[in-house]
């Protein structure tokens, strides 16, 4: 898909890429109206941003009414479009040269002439693919990331652009986390942001300790049978400290703990993602019959990862045997199984598939 890595943004950093015609003759898979319709839904995250000089306003969706198209300097953003549209999902999956564990979502912005979200930085890696019309990007590797106080969105206080690119449909700009940027529509335009999570170690560390709290096992209780009368009643006793330190130091984090934590954490769908359980689910026997004819595929919303014997799906983990693992890793990589592959599924796996089908995690192809 990507070709001609022309015009690497030189000067400030080696990690910014401006790829002309990354997708030659690119046709936006969603029309303007389809994007507007998504913004009007209450199960889809959207925002409307309007600018009036130095003043910015932000309204959260559902957005029933948008400003007139002729009005300048407004933009509307729809998050997670890949969760609701097959073509958007297919486009996002073109980026699977980056592991799924890093994948965030596809956001689409529509902007009227002069519209944008202001100079800011993001906390993830992002590919900014121009889908329709033109957008002028100004970018900077500046270290000063201080923000204007009291704004409803992140606006850099001292944005000092170092480079500038005008992107046409099919052109793409890659920016690493914390890279200052500002994209302004030249005429009406649509931009697709393909985002990749770059979790902060602090966030991972805190979540890991919470995860470990559920599995820690420290039996026993403190006692001090030979206790002498205290000389300094308020002082923490040495014996208490040593004894508790001995117990706390028994806690060990294994690589398996970290693997299971990461798999569950990174396969957890966003809090705003809701699955649609099937209305009238087939019985297990009928489901297997239908699956053996038609095959199955993961729902667009399902996040599935694996590592060694561990399989992760939508925040849950399973330890799987060698035979089941072969099939389940194909499902995770291909996101579908045809009837030939399904013929090898064990009873346990078919039972899990039926449960996942009822929950809307996978569907009949
Ligand atoms: C936009 O598409 O207007 C905003 C994308 C971004 O700056 O991350
Ligand atoms: Co941004």
Short mmCIF file of C-alpha atoms and ligand atoms in Angstrom, two decimals:
data_model
loop_
_atom_site.label_atom_id
_atom_site.label_comp_id
_atom_site.label_asym_id
_atom_site.label_seq_id
_atom_site.Cartn_x
_atom_site.Cartn_y
_atom_site.Cartn_z
CA UNK A 1 0.00 0.00 0.00
CA UNK A 2 2.68 2.53 0.91
CA UNK A 3 4.94 3.63 -1.87
CA UNK A 4 7.28 6.46 -2.79
CA UNK A 5 8.44 7.68 0.59
CA UNK A 6 9.27 11.03 -0.96
CA UNK A 7 9.90 14.16 0.99
CA UNK A 8 10.90 12.97 4.41
CA UNK A 9 10.34 15.96 6.62
CA UNK A 10 13.94 16.94 7.27
CA UNK A 11 15.34 19.56 9.58
CA UNK A 12 13.85 19.07 12.99
CA UNK A 13 13.53 15.34 13.52
CA UNK A 14 14.22 12.11 11.69
CA UNK A 15 10.99 10.57 12.92
CA UNK A 16 8.46 12.61 10.95
CA UNK A 17 7.45 11.30 7.55
CA UNK A 18 5.57 13.11 4.83
CA UNK A 19 4.58 10.47 2.26
CA UNK A 20 3.27 11.84 -1.03
CA UNK A 21 0.62 9.56 -2.57
CA UNK A 22 0.96 6.94 0.17
CA UNK A 23 -2.27 5.59 -1.32
CA UNK A 24 -2.31 6.56 -5.00
CA UNK A 25 -5.70 7.64 -6.40
CA UNK A 26 -7.17 7.39 -2.90
CA UNK A 27 -10.97 7.56 -2.76
CA UNK A 28 -12.43 8.36 0.66
CA UNK A 29 -14.46 5.27 1.63
CA UNK A 30 -17.04 7.37 3.51
CA UNK A 31 -18.94 10.28 2.04
CA UNK A 32 -19.33 13.56 3.93
CA UNK A 33 -22.96 12.65 4.66
CA UNK A 34 -21.99 9.24 6.07
CA UNK A 35 -19.55 10.94 8.45
CA UNK A 36 -22.24 13.46 9.49
CA UNK A 37 -24.69 10.60 10.07
CA UNK A 38 -22.20 8.84 12.36
CA UNK A 39 -21.76 12.08 14.33
CA UNK A 40 -25.51 12.13 14.96
CA UNK A 41 -25.54 8.67 16.59
CA UNK A 42 -25.52 8.40 20.37
CA UNK A 43 -23.33 5.25 20.35
CA UNK A 44 -20.56 7.05 18.42
CA UNK A 45 -18.08 9.51 19.97
CA UNK A 46 -18.00 12.84 18.17
CA UNK A 47 -17.01 16.47 18.80
CA UNK A 48 -17.75 19.76 17.11
CA UNK A 49 -15.05 22.42 17.37
CA UNK A 50 -15.57 26.02 16.38
CA UNK A 51 -13.05 28.81 16.39
CA UNK A 52 -13.67 32.48 16.84
CA UNK A 53 -10.31 34.25 16.71
CA UNK A 54 -8.39 33.03 19.77
CA UNK A 55 -11.50 31.55 21.32
CA UNK A 56 -12.27 27.85 20.86
CA UNK A 57 -15.53 26.06 21.62
CA UNK A 58 -16.11 22.34 21.82
CA UNK A 59 -19.39 20.43 21.90
CA UNK A 60 -19.64 16.69 22.45
CA UNK A 61 -21.91 14.54 20.27
CA UNK A 62 -24.38 13.23 19.36
CA UNK A 63 -24.41 16.16 16.94
CA UNK A 64 -27.94 16.46 15.57
CA UNK A 65 -27.29 19.79 13.87
CA UNK A 66 -24.05 21.01 12.31
CA UNK A 67 -23.14 24.58 11.32
CA UNK A 68 -23.88 25.53 7.67
CA UNK A 69 -21.28 24.16 5.25
CA UNK A 70 -20.60 27.70 4.04
CA UNK A 71 -19.66 28.87 7.55
CA UNK A 72 -15.87 28.99 7.93
CA UNK A 73 -13.62 27.62 10.69
CA UNK A 74 -15.49 24.71 12.16
CA UNK A 75 -14.56 21.08 12.32
CA UNK A 76 -16.24 17.90 13.38
CA UNK A 77 -14.41 14.79 14.58
CA UNK A 78 -15.78 11.25 14.69
CA UNK A 79 -13.81 8.74 16.75
CA UNK A 80 -13.57 4.96 16.18
CA UNK A 81 -15.14 4.97 12.69
CA UNK A 82 -13.56 1.54 12.09
CA UNK A 83 -15.95 0.11 14.71
CA UNK A 84 -19.02 1.04 12.64
CA UNK A 85 -18.07 0.74 8.99
CA UNK A 86 -16.54 -2.16 7.03
CA UNK A 87 -14.59 0.03 4.59
CA UNK A 88 -13.11 2.09 7.45
CA UNK A 89 -12.20 -1.15 9.26
CA UNK A 90 -10.52 -2.47 6.07
CA UNK A 91 -8.51 0.75 5.75
CA UNK A 92 -7.34 0.57 9.36
CA UNK A 93 -6.32 -3.07 8.86
CA UNK A 94 -3.97 -1.92 6.04
CA UNK A 95 -1.86 -0.61 8.91
CA UNK A 96 -1.38 -4.04 10.47
CA UNK A 97 2.34 -3.88 9.68
CA UNK A 98 2.18 -2.27 13.12
CA UNK A 99 1.09 -4.92 15.67
CA UNK A 100 -2.58 -4.93 16.75
CA UNK A 101 -1.42 -4.43 20.35
CA UNK A 102 -0.60 -0.81 19.41
CA UNK A 103 -3.73 -0.15 17.39
CA UNK A 104 -6.08 2.57 18.61
CA UNK A 105 -8.66 3.69 16.05
CA UNK A 106 -9.54 5.55 12.89
CA UNK A 107 -10.81 9.06 13.51
CA UNK A 108 -12.34 11.10 10.68
CA UNK A 109 -12.46 14.87 10.69
CA UNK A 110 -14.55 17.05 8.43
CA UNK A 111 -13.56 20.72 8.31
CA UNK A 112 -15.03 23.73 6.58
CA UNK A 113 -12.62 26.23 5.03
CA UNK A 114 -10.08 27.36 7.64
CA UNK A 115 -11.25 24.73 10.12
CA UNK A 116 -8.96 22.79 12.43
CA UNK A 117 -8.46 21.84 16.07
CA UNK A 118 -5.69 24.38 16.71
CA UNK A 119 -1.99 23.85 17.42
CA UNK A 120 -1.65 20.88 19.81
CA UNK A 121 0.16 17.60 20.43
CA UNK A 122 -1.16 14.07 20.83
CA UNK A 123 -0.04 11.27 23.14
CA UNK A 124 -0.01 8.62 20.42
CA UNK A 125 1.63 7.90 17.08
CA UNK A 126 -0.56 9.11 14.28
CA UNK A 127 -0.77 8.72 10.50
CA UNK A 128 -2.69 11.70 9.09
CA UNK A 129 -4.11 10.57 5.77
CA UNK A 130 -5.68 13.26 3.61
CA UNK A 131 -8.96 11.82 2.35
CA UNK A 132 -10.68 14.72 0.59
CA UNK A 133 -9.66 18.29 -0.27
CA UNK A 134 -6.48 19.91 0.98
CA UNK A 135 -5.07 20.60 4.43
CA UNK A 136 -2.05 22.70 5.37
CA UNK A 137 -0.04 21.10 8.18
CA UNK A 138 2.46 23.09 10.16
CA UNK A 139 4.60 21.04 12.53
CA UNK A 140 7.32 21.53 15.11
CA UNK A 141 9.57 19.37 17.29
CA UNK A 142 9.46 22.08 19.98
CA UNK A 143 9.94 21.04 23.58
CA UNK A 144 7.66 23.73 24.99
CA UNK A 145 4.33 21.94 25.17
CA UNK A 146 2.64 24.33 27.60
CA UNK A 147 -1.07 24.82 26.95
CA UNK A 148 -3.40 27.81 26.96
CA UNK A 149 -5.35 27.77 30.24
CA UNK A 150 -9.11 27.59 30.34
CA UNK A 151 -9.66 26.17 26.83
CA UNK A 152 -12.05 23.27 26.24
CA UNK A 153 -9.34 21.57 24.12
CA UNK A 154 -5.54 21.36 24.15
CA UNK A 155 -4.14 24.49 22.48
CA UNK A 156 -0.37 25.12 22.56
CA UNK A 157 0.55 28.44 24.15
CA UNK A 158 3.70 29.01 22.10
CA UNK A 159 3.44 27.12 18.82
CA UNK A 160 6.52 27.78 16.63
CA UNK A 161 6.06 25.90 13.34
CA UNK A 162 9.30 24.69 11.75
CA UNK A 163 7.94 22.95 8.64
CA UNK A 164 4.86 23.15 6.49
CA UNK A 165 3.20 20.69 4.08
CA UNK A 166 0.02 20.92 2.04
CA UNK A 167 -1.52 17.45 1.82
CA UNK A 168 -3.67 16.33 -1.11
CA UNK A 169 -5.94 13.25 -1.16
CA UNK A 170 -3.79 10.12 -0.72
CA UNK A 171 -0.89 12.01 0.94
CA UNK A 172 0.00 11.08 4.48
CA UNK A 173 1.94 12.59 7.33
CA UNK A 174 3.28 10.48 10.20
CA UNK A 175 3.87 12.16 13.56
CA UNK A 176 5.28 10.56 16.72
CA UNK A 177 3.72 11.28 20.15
CA UNK A 178 4.20 14.79 21.54
CA UNK A 179 5.03 16.34 18.15
CA UNK A 180 3.44 19.78 17.88
CA UNK A 181 1.12 20.20 14.88
CA UNK A 182 -1.66 22.29 13.46
CA UNK A 183 -3.75 21.31 10.42
CA UNK A 184 -5.92 23.91 8.73
CA UNK A 185 -8.39 23.08 5.94
CA UNK A 186 -7.88 24.81 2.60
CA UNK A 187 -11.49 24.75 1.43
CA UNK A 188 -13.61 21.94 2.88
CA UNK A 189 -11.61 18.81 3.64
CA UNK A 190 -11.64 15.44 5.35
CA UNK A 191 -8.65 13.91 7.16
CA UNK A 192 -8.34 10.37 8.48
CA UNK A 193 -6.22 9.93 11.62
CA UNK A 194 -4.96 6.40 12.16
CA UNK A 195 -3.83 6.37 15.75
CA UNK A 196 -1.51 3.97 17.62
CA UNK A 197 -1.39 3.85 21.39
CA UNK A 198 1.86 4.73 23.07
CA UNK A 199 0.92 4.07 26.72
CA UNK A 200 2.86 5.93 29.38
CA UNK A 201 4.90 3.61 31.64
CA UNK A 202 3.28 5.24 34.67
CA UNK A 203 -0.19 4.30 33.34
CA UNK A 204 0.97 0.73 32.65
CA UNK A 205 2.66 0.45 36.05
CA UNK A 206 -0.44 1.60 37.93
CA UNK A 207 -2.69 -0.74 35.94
CA UNK A 208 -0.24 -3.63 36.49
CA UNK A 209 -0.29 -3.16 40.28
CA UNK A 210 -4.10 -3.17 40.21
CA UNK A 211 -4.03 -6.34 38.12
CA UNK A 212 -1.58 -7.99 40.57
CA UNK A 213 -3.76 -7.02 43.55
CA UNK A 214 -6.30 -9.58 42.31
CA UNK A 215 -3.81 -12.43 42.19
CA UNK A 216 -1.54 -11.78 45.17
CA UNK A 217 -1.62 -14.51 47.80
CA UNK A 218 0.08 -13.74 51.13
CA UNK A 219 -1.39 -16.05 53.77
CA UNK A 220 -0.84 -15.54 57.51
CA UNK A 221 -1.17 -12.60 59.86
CA UNK A 222 1.27 -10.58 61.92
CA UNK A 223 1.78 -11.53 65.58
CA UNK A 224 4.38 -10.59 68.21
CA UNK A 225 4.32 -13.27 70.90
CA UNK A 226 7.56 -12.22 72.67
CA UNK A 227 6.64 -8.52 72.78
CA UNK A 228 8.51 -6.50 75.50
CA UNK A 229 6.89 -3.35 77.08
CA UNK A 230 7.49 -0.41 74.64
CA UNK A 231 9.99 2.34 75.64
CA UNK A 232 8.74 4.66 72.87
CA UNK A 233 5.11 3.81 72.32
CA UNK A 234 4.68 5.87 69.12
CA UNK A 235 7.70 4.39 67.30
CA UNK A 236 7.09 1.77 64.56
CA UNK A 237 8.65 -1.39 66.01
CA UNK A 238 11.71 -2.81 64.19
CA UNK A 239 10.33 -6.33 64.51
CA UNK A 240 7.05 -5.33 62.79
CA UNK A 241 8.92 -3.67 59.93
CA UNK A 242 11.26 -6.62 59.32
CA UNK A 243 8.46 -9.16 59.46
CA UNK A 244 6.22 -7.25 57.01
CA UNK A 245 9.17 -6.52 54.69
CA UNK A 246 9.95 -10.27 54.59
CA UNK A 247 6.38 -11.02 53.51
CA UNK A 248 6.15 -8.15 50.97
CA UNK A 249 9.45 -9.25 49.45
CA UNK A 250 7.94 -12.66 48.77
CA UNK A 251 5.86 -11.05 46.01
CA UNK A 252 7.49 -11.68 42.64
CA UNK A 253 6.35 -10.54 39.21
CA UNK A 254 6.99 -13.23 36.62
CA UNK A 255 7.17 -12.72 32.85
CA UNK A 256 3.92 -14.67 32.66
CA UNK A 257 2.24 -12.14 35.01
CA UNK A 258 3.40 -9.30 32.77
CA UNK A 259 2.29 -11.14 29.60
CA UNK A 260 -1.19 -11.81 30.96
CA UNK A 261 -1.50 -8.25 32.25
CA UNK A 262 -0.45 -6.72 28.93
CA UNK A 263 -2.63 -9.03 26.85
CA UNK A 264 -5.72 -8.30 28.95
CA UNK A 265 -4.97 -4.58 29.16
CA UNK A 266 -4.26 -4.05 25.48
CA UNK A 267 -7.13 -6.22 24.23
CA UNK A 268 -9.65 -4.39 26.43
CA UNK A 269 -12.03 -2.41 24.20
CA UNK A 270 -12.49 1.28 25.04
CA UNK A 271 -15.03 2.07 27.74
CA UNK A 272 -17.23 3.58 25.03
CA UNK A 273 -17.37 0.37 22.95
CA UNK A 274 -20.57 -1.63 23.24
CA UNK A 275 -21.03 -5.01 21.61
CA UNK A 276 -24.38 -5.97 20.13
CA UNK A 277 -25.39 -9.38 21.47
CA UNK A 278 -27.36 -11.41 18.87
CA UNK A 279 -31.12 -10.99 19.19
CA UNK A 280 -32.21 -14.57 18.68
CA UNK A 281 -29.03 -16.65 18.94
CA UNK A 282 -28.82 -20.05 17.27
CA UNK A 283 -28.50 -23.04 19.59
CA UNK A 284 -24.93 -24.39 19.94
CA UNK A 285 -25.68 -27.25 17.52
CA UNK A 286 -27.22 -24.96 14.88
CA UNK A 287 -24.43 -22.44 15.30
CA UNK A 288 -21.81 -25.15 14.63
CA UNK A 289 -23.77 -26.33 11.58
CA UNK A 290 -23.97 -22.79 10.18
CA UNK A 291 -20.32 -22.02 11.01
CA UNK A 292 -19.21 -25.21 9.23
CA UNK A 293 -21.01 -24.00 6.11
CA UNK A 294 -20.23 -20.28 6.18
CA UNK A 295 -17.17 -19.81 8.39
CA UNK A 296 -16.87 -17.15 11.10
CA UNK A 297 -15.29 -13.72 11.47
CA UNK A 298 -14.42 -11.47 14.39
CA UNK A 299 -16.63 -8.47 14.97
CA UNK A 300 -15.01 -5.18 13.90
CA UNK A 301 -15.06 -4.23 17.59
CA UNK A 302 -13.20 -7.33 18.83
CA UNK A 303 -9.61 -6.98 19.93
CA UNK A 304 -7.80 -10.32 19.88
CA UNK A 305 -4.13 -10.90 20.73
CA UNK A 306 -1.96 -13.86 21.69
CA UNK A 307 1.45 -14.70 23.05
CA UNK A 308 2.78 -18.24 23.69
CA UNK A 309 0.01 -20.30 25.24
CA UNK A 310 -1.97 -17.21 26.22
CA UNK A 311 -4.89 -15.98 24.19
CA UNK A 312 -6.58 -12.62 24.84
CA UNK A 313 -9.92 -11.44 23.59
CA UNK A 314 -11.67 -8.22 24.63
CA UNK A 315 -9.85 -8.01 27.96
CA UNK A 316 -10.18 -11.70 28.89
CA UNK A 317 -7.36 -14.24 28.87
CA UNK A 318 -7.26 -17.99 28.31
CA UNK A 319 -4.44 -20.52 28.53
CA UNK A 320 -4.82 -22.80 25.52
CA UNK A 321 -3.42 -26.21 24.60
CA UNK A 322 -1.20 -26.72 21.57
CA UNK A 323 -3.94 -28.06 19.24
CA UNK A 324 -6.45 -25.28 20.00
CA UNK A 325 -3.72 -22.66 19.87
CA UNK A 326 -3.00 -23.32 16.19
CA UNK A 327 -6.57 -22.53 15.20
CA UNK A 328 -7.06 -19.61 17.59
CA UNK A 329 -3.90 -17.82 16.47
CA UNK A 330 -5.10 -18.10 12.84
CA UNK A 331 -8.40 -16.52 13.94
CA UNK A 332 -6.52 -13.70 15.72
CA UNK A 333 -4.18 -13.04 12.76
CA UNK A 334 -6.69 -13.48 9.93
CA UNK A 335 -9.72 -12.30 11.95
CA UNK A 336 -11.75 -15.02 10.25
CA UNK A 337 -11.86 -18.81 9.83
CA UNK A 338 -13.23 -20.60 6.81
CA UNK A 339 -15.09 -23.88 6.97
CA UNK A 340 -11.94 -25.96 6.26
CA UNK A 341 -10.11 -24.41 9.19
CA UNK A 342 -13.20 -24.75 11.39
CA UNK A 343 -13.38 -28.49 10.72
CA UNK A 344 -10.33 -28.82 13.02
CA UNK A 345 -11.96 -27.00 15.96
CA UNK A 346 -12.24 -28.92 19.25
CA UNK A 347 -15.45 -29.13 21.29
CA UNK A 348 -14.06 -26.58 23.79
CA UNK A 349 -13.20 -24.10 21.07
CA UNK A 350 -16.62 -24.44 19.42
CA UNK A 351 -18.24 -23.82 22.79
CA UNK A 352 -16.14 -20.66 23.25
CA UNK A 353 -17.06 -19.54 19.70
CA UNK A 354 -20.75 -20.00 20.49
CA UNK A 355 -20.40 -17.86 23.63
CA UNK A 356 -18.49 -15.19 21.73
CA UNK A 357 -21.13 -15.28 18.98
CA UNK A 358 -23.91 -14.72 21.54
CA UNK A 359 -21.99 -11.77 23.01
CA UNK A 360 -21.46 -10.22 19.56
CA UNK A 361 -17.67 -10.75 19.67
CA UNK A 362 -17.78 -12.84 16.49
CA UNK A 363 -20.32 -13.48 13.77
CA UNK A 364 -21.16 -16.00 11.08
CA UNK A 365 -19.40 -15.03 7.84
C1 LIG B 1 -7.91 16.87 12.41
O1 LIG B 1 -8.05 15.94 11.62
O2 LIG B 1 -8.41 17.96 12.25
C2 LIG B 1 -7.09 16.69 13.65
C3 LIG B 1 -6.15 15.57 13.59
C4 LIG B 1 -4.99 15.80 14.52
O3 LIG B 1 -4.43 16.86 14.55
O4 LIG B 1 -4.56 14.89 15.24
CO1 LIG B 2 -3.37 15.86 16.49
#
